[in-house]
Coordinates of C-alpha atoms in Angstrom, one line a residue:
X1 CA 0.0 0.0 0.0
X2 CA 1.0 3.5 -0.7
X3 CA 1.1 6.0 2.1
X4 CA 0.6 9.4 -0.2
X5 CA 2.2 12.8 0.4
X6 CA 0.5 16.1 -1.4
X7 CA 1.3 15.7 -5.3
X8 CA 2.7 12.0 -4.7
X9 CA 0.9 9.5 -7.2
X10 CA 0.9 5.9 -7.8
X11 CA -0.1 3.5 -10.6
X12 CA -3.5 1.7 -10.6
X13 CA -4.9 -1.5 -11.2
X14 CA -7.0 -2.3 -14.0
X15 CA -10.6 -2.7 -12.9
X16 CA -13.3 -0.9 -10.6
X17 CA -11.6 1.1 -7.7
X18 CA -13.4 2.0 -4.7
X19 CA -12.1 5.4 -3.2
X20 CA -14.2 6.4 0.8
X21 CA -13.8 9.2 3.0
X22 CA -14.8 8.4 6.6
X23 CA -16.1 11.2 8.9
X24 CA -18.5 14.4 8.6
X25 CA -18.0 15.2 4.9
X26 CA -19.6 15.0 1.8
X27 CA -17.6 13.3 -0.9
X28 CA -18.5 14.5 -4.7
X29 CA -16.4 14.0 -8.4
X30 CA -15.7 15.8 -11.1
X31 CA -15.2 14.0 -14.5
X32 CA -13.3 16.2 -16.6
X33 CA -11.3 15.5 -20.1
X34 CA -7.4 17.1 -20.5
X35 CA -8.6 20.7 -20.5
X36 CA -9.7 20.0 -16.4
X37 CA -13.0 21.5 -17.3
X38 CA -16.5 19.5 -16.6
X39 CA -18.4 19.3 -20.1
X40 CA -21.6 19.5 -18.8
X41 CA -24.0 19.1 -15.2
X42 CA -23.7 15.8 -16.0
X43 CA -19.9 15.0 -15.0
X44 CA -20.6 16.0 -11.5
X45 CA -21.2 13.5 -9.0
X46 CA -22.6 14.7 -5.6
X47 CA -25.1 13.2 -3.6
X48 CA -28.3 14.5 -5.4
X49 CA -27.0 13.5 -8.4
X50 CA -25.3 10.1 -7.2
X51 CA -24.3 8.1 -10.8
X52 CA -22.8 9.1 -14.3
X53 CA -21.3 6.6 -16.8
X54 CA -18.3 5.0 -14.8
X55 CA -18.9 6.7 -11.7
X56 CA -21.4 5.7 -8.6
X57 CA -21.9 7.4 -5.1
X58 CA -22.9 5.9 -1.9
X59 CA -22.6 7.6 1.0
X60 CA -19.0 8.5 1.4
X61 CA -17.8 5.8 -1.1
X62 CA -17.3 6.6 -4.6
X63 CA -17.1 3.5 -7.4
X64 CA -14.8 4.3 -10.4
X65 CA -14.6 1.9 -13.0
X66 CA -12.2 3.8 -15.8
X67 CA -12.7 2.1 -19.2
X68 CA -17.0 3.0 -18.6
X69 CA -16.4 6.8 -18.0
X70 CA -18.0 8.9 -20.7
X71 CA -15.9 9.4 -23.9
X72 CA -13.0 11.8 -23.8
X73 CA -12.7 11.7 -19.7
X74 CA -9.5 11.4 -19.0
X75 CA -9.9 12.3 -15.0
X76 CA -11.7 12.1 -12.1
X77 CA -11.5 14.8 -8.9
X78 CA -12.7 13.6 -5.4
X79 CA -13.6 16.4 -3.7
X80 CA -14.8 16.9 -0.1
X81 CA -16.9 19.6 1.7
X82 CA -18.3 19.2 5.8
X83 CA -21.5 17.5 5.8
X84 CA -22.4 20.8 7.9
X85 CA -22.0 22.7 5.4
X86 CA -21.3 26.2 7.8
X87 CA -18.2 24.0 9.5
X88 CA -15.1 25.4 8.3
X89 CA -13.1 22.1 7.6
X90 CA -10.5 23.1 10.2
X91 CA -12.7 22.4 13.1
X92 CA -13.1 18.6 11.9
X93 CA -10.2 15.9 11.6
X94 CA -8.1 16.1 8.5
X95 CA -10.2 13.7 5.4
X96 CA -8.2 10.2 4.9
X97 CA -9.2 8.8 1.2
X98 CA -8.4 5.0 1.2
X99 CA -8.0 3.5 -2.3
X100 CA -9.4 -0.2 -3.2
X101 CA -8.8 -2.4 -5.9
X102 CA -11.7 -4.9 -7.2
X103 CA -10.4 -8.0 -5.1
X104 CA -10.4 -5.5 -1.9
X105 CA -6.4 -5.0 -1.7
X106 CA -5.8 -1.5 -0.4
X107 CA -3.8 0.2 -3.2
X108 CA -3.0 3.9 -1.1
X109 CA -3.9 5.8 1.2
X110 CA -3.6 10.0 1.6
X111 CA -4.2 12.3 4.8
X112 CA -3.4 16.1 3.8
X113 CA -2.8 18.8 6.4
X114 CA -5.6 19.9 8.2
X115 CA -7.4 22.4 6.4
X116 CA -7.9 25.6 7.9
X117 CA -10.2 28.3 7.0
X118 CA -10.9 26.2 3.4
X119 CA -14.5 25.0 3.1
X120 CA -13.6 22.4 0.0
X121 CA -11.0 20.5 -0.5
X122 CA -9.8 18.8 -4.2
X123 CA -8.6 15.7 -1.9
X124 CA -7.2 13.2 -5.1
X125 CA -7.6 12.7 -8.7
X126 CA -7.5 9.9 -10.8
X127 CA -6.1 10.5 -14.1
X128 CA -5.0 8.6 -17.3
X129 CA -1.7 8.2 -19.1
X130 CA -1.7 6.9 -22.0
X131 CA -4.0 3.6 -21.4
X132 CA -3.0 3.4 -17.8
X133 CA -4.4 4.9 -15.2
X134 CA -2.5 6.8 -12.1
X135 CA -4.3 8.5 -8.6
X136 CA -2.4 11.7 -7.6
X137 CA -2.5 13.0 -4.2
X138 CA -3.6 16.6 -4.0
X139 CA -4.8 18.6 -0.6
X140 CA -5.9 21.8 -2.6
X141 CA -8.4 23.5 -0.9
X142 CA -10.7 26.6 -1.4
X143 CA -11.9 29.3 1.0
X144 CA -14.6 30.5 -1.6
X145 CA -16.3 27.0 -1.3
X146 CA -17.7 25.3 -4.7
X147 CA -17.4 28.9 -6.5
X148 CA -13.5 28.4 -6.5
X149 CA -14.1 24.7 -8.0
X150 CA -16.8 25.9 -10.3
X151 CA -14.4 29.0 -11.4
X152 CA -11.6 26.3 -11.9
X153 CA -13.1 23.3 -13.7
X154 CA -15.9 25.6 -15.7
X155 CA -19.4 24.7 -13.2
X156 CA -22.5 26.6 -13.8
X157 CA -22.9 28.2 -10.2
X158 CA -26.5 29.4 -9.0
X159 CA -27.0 32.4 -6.6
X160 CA -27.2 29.8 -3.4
X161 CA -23.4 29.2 -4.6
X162 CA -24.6 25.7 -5.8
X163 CA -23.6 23.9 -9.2
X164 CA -26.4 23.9 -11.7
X165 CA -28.1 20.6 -12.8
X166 CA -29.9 19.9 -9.3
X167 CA -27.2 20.6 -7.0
X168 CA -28.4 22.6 -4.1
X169 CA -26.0 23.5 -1.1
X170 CA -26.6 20.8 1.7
X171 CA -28.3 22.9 4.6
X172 CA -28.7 22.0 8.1
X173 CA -26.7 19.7 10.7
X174 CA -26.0 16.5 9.4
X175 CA -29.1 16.0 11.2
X176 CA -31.3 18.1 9.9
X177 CA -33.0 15.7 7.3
X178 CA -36.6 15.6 7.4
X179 CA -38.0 12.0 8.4
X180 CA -41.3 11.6 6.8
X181 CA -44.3 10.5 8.2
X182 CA -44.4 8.8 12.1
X183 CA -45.2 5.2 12.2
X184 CA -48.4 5.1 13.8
X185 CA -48.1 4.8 17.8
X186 CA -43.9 5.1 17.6
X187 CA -43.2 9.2 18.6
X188 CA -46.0 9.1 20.9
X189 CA -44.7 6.1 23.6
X190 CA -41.6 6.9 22.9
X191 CA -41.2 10.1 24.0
X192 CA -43.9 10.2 27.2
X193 CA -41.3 7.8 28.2
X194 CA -38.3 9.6 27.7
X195 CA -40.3 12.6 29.4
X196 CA -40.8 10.7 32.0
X197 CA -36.9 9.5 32.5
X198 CA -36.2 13.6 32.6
X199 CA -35.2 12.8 28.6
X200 CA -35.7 15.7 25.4
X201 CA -37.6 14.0 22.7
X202 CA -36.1 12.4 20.0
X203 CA -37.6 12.9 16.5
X204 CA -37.5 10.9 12.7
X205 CA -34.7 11.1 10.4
X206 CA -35.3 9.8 7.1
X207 CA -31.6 8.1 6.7
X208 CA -32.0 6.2 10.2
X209 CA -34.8 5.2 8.9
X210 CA -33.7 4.1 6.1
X211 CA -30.6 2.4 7.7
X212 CA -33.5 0.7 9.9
X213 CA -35.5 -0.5 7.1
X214 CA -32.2 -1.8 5.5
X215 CA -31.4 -3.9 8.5
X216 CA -34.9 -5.1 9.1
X217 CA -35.3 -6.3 5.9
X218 CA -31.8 -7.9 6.1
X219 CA -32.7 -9.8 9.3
X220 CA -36.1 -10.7 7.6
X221 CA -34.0 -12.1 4.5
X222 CA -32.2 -14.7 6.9
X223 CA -35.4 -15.0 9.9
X224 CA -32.7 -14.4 12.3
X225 CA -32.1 -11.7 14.8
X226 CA -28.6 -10.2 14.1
X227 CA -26.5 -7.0 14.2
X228 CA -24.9 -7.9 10.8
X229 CA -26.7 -9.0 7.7
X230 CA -26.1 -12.4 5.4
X231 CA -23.9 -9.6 3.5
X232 CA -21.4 -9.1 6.2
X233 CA -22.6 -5.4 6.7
X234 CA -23.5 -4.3 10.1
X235 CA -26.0 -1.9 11.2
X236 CA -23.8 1.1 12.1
X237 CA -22.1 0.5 8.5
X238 CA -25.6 0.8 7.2
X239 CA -26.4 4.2 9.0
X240 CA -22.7 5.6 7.2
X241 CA -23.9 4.3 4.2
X242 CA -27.4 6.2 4.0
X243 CA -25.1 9.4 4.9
X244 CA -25.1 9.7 8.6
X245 CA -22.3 9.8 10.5
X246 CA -23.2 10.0 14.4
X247 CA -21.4 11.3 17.4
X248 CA -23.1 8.5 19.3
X249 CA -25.6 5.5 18.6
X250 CA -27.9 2.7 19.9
X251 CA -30.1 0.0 18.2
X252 CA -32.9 -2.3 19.1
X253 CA -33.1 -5.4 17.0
X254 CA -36.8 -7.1 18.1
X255 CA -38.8 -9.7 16.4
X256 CA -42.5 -11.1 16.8
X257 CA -43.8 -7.4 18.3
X258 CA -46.8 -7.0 15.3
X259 CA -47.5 -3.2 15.7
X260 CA -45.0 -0.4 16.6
X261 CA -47.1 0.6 19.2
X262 CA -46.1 -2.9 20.7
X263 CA -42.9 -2.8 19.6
X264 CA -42.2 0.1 21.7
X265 CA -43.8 -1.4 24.7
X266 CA -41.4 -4.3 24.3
X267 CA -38.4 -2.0 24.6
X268 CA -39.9 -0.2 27.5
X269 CA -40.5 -4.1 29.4
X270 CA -36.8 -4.5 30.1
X271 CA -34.2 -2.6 32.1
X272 CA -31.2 -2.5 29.8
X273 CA -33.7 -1.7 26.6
X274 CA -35.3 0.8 28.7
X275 CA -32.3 2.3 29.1
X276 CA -31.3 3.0 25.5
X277 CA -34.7 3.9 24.5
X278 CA -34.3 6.6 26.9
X279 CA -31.0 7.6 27.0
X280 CA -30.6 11.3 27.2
X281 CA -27.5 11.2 24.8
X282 CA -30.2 10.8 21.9
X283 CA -32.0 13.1 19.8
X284 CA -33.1 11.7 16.6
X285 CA -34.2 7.9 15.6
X286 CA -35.2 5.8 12.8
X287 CA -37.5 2.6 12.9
X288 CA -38.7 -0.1 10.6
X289 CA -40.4 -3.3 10.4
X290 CA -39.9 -5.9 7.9
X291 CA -41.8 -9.0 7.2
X292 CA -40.3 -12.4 6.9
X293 CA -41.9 -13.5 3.9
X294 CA -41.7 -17.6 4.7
X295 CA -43.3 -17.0 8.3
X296 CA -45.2 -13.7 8.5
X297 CA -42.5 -12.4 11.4
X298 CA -41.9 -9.0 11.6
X299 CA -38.2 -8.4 12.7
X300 CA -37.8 -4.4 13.5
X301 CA -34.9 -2.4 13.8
X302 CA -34.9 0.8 15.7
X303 CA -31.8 2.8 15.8
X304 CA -31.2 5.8 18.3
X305 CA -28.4 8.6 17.7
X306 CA -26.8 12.2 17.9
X307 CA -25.3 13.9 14.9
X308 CA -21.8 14.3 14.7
X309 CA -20.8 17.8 15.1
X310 CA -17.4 19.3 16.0
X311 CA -18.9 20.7 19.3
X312 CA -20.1 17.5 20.1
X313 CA -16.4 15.7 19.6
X314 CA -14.5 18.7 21.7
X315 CA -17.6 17.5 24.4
X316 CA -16.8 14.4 24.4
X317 CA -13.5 14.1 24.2
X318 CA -13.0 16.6 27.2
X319 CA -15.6 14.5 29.3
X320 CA -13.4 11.8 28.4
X321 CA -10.1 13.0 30.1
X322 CA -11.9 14.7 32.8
X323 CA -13.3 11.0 33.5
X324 CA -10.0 9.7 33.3
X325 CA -8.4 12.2 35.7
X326 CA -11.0 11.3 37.9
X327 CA -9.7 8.2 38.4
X328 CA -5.9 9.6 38.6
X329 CA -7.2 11.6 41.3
X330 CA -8.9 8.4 43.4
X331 CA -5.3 7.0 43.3
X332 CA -3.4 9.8 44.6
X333 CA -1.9 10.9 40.9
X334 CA -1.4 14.5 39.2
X335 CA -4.0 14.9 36.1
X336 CA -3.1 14.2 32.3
X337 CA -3.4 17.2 30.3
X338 CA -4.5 17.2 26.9
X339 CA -1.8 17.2 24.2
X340 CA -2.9 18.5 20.2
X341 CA -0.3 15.9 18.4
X342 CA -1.8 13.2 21.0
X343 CA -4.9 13.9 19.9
X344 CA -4.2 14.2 16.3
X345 CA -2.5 10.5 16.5
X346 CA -5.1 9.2 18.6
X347 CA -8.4 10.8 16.0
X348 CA -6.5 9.3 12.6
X349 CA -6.2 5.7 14.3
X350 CA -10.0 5.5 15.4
X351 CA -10.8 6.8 12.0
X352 CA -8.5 4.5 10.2
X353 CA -9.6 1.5 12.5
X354 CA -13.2 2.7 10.7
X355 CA -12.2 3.3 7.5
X356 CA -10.3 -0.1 7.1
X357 CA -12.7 -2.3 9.4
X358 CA -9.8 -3.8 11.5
X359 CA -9.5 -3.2 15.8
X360 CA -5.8 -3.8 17.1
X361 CA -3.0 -1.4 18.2
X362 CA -0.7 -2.6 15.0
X363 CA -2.6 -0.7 12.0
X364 CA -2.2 -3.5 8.7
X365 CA 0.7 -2.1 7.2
X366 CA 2.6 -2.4 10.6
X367 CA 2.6 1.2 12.3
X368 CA 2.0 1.1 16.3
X369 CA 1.1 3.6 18.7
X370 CA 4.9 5.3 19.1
X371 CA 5.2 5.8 15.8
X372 CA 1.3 7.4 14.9
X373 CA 2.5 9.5 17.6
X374 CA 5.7 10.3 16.5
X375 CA 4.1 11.2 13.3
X376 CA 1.9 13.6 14.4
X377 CA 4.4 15.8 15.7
X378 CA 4.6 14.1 19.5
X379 CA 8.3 14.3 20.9
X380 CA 7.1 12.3 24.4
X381 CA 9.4 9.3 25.2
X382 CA 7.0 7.5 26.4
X383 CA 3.9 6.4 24.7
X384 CA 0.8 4.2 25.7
X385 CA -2.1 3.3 24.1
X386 CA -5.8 2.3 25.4
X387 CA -8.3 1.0 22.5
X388 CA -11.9 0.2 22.6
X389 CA -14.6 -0.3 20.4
X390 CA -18.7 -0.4 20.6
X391 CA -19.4 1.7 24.2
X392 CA -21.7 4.5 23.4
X393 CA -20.5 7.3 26.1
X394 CA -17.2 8.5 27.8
X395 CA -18.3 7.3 31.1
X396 CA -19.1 3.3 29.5
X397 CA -15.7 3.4 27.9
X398 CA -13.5 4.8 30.8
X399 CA -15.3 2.1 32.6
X400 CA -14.5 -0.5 30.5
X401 CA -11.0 0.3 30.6
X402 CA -10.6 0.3 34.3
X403 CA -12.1 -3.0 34.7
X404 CA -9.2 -4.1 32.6
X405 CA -6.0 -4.4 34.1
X406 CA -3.9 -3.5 31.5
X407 CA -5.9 -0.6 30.2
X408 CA -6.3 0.4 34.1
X409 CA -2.4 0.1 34.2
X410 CA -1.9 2.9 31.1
X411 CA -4.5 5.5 33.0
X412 CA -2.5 5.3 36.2
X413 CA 1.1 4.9 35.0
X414 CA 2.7 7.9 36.8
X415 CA 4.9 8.3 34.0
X416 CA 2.5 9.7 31.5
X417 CA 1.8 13.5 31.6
X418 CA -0.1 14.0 28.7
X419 CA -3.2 12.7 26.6
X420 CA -5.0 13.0 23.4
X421 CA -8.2 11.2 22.9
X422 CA -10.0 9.6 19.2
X423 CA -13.5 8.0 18.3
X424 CA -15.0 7.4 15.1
X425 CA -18.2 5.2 14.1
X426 CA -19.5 3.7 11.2
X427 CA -17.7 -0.2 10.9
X428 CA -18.4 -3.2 12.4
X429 CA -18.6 -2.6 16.6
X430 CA -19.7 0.7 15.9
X431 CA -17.8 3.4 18.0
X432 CA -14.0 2.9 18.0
X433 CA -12.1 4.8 20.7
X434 CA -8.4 5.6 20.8
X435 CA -6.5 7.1 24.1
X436 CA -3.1 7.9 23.9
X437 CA -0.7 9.0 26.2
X438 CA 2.8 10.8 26.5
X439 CA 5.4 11.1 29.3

């Protein structure tokens, strides 16, 4: 695999290549020919517009297969923008595109500097020489948004500072979707109970709920309760895929209830689905019931989350040290204060442990946590690492690592002095946390 520097490049495989961008953004593509300018609406790819000849987008994953792109294109621009779109794309961790050939072999991988005040970034291209095709690494990013790309490569540019052809600028949180219609008897339970538990409501968002229906029907497909489908995906990877990336997130997966009225008094019969139901973390859902169509079953899916949002990562990440020097504290130890290269080391790994659905300290190519540390700028002799994946709050995951005896051992090593904290969801197990330490 090749680790990319800004205006490094490396040769491609022939067949489909699968380019993703984890995170908060919004991945689009430009097809251009030699000249670098688009030839029409139709050779830009965004996510109202989600297909042209050769090119397909699904959530943050773009499909490229070369030899079907339109006649004359000779290359294809990934560019990314914050899924909010009024977050400056300095306040967010620094985009990591990961490059994958048709048998899944990871072919490179780029991470530019974090932006600053840009609000778009030209993050790679894919371009053809002669009958071979090469991806280029390129970081170029613009402070005038998508009217510096559409000055560059010739865009039609509305007075909302939208391309033409049905692009409208993506308003609103990255929860801010609508959610349709309310399943009859779902809002109404659900939220007298969380009233009652001193909870805000939630309300409907249209890609949990898609994400739900996914998942049901997936369950359905097989007749069997599970949090990963006959395909291998799981239900988090699902919610990414419908284009929402959450700061936090819980799931029911029920079968036999025949109404959602009862499948919401189901998950109100039981402590520990009680509890998620109304966790005060939570602000938006998504629900679904399926069929099984052998059997008559109806196998639901209800999934409970908060929007990513850069507030809502500096939040958590702080109530995760403050947790941690909590328990410093109880054992007679100085606190850890937070360190930005730490934290810079610690954010890439849990985004990379995402982005390349694998959990362990060792990333695949080999890199540990001295030298992601040492990469990010850290000069601490001593490094230590904590990892964890699928708890759904600071206070679960510090938890879990003091019942451990070796996680326990890195939080109250007298040595450390400093501490940078990572989490990222969307793979497998859901949230994946990173805390890294210096001394």
């Amino acid at each position: 695999m090749s680790e990319l520097v800004p205006g490094g490049n490396t040769p491609l495989p022939d067949g489909t290549l699968t380019l993703r961008v984890p995170g908060p953004f919004d991945v689009s593509a430009l097809i251009t020919d030699d000249s670098g300018k688009v030839r029409g609406d139709g050779d830009f790819v965004f996510y109202n517009q989600p297909a042209a000849p050769g090119v397909r987008l699904d959530g943050g994953r773009l499909t490229v297969d070369p030899p079907r792109l339109r006649t004359g294109a000779s290359r294809v621009t990934v560019v990314v923008s914050p899924t909010a779109p009024t977050t400056p794309l300095g306040r967010l961790p620094s985009p990591t595109i990961q490059v994958t050939s048709a048998d899944g072999r990871v072919l490179a991988r780029f991470t530019p500097p974090r932006p600053e005040r840009e609000t778009v970034l030209l993050l790679a291209e894919l371009y053809r020489r002669g009958t071979a095709w090469k991806l280029r690494a390129l970081g170029q990013g613009y402070a005038d948004g998508l009217a510096g790309v559409a000055r560059d490569f010739g865009v039609d540019v509305t007075e909302d500072g939208a391309p033409s052809g049905g692009a409208p600028a993506r308003g609103g949180s990255p929860g801010a979707s609508g959610g349709g219609p309310d399943p009859d008897g779902f809002l109404g339970p659900v939220n007298s109970a969380r009233a009652a538990a001193g909870s805000p409501p939630v309300r409907l968002d249209s890609r949990l709920t898609a994400a739900a229906r996914g998942h049901a029907a997936a369950m359905a497909a097989r007749g069997t309760l599970a949090s990963e489908g006959p395909d291998g995906v799981s239900v988090y990877q699902r919610v990414v895929s419908a284009g929402y990336v959450y700061l936090t997130i819980g799931e029911h997966l029920v079968s036999g209830p025949r109404t959602p009225h009862e499948f919401v008094e189901y998950c109100l019969s039981a402590e520990p689905s009680r509890r998620t139901l109304c966790d005060p973390a939570f602000d938006q859902a998504g629900v679904a019931g399926v069929p099984d169509a052998r059997t008559g079953d109806l196998y639901w899916t209800a999934l409970w989350a908060r929007p990513f949002s850069p507030a809502g990562l500096d939040r958590t990440t702080r109530e995760v040290i403050a947790l941690t020097n909590t328990e410093r504290a109880s054992a007679g130890l100085p606190p850890l204060a937070a360190d930005a290269t730490l934290t810079a080391a610690a954010q890439a790994h849990s985004a990379d442990m995402v982005a390349r659905d694998f959990y362990a300290h060792t990333s695949p190519e080999g890199s540990r946590p001295w030298d992601r540390a040492a990469a990010a700028g850290s000069v601490h002799r001593a490094v230590g690492e904590n990892i964890a994946c699928g708890q759904r709050s600071p206070a679960e995951v510090v938890r879990g690592w003091m019942d451990s005896p070796g996680h326990r051992a890195n939080i109250l090593k007298r040595d450390f002095t400093h501490i940078g904290i990572g989490l990222a969801g969307g793979s497998r197990a859901g949230t994946y946390w990173t805390q890294l330490f210096g001394g």
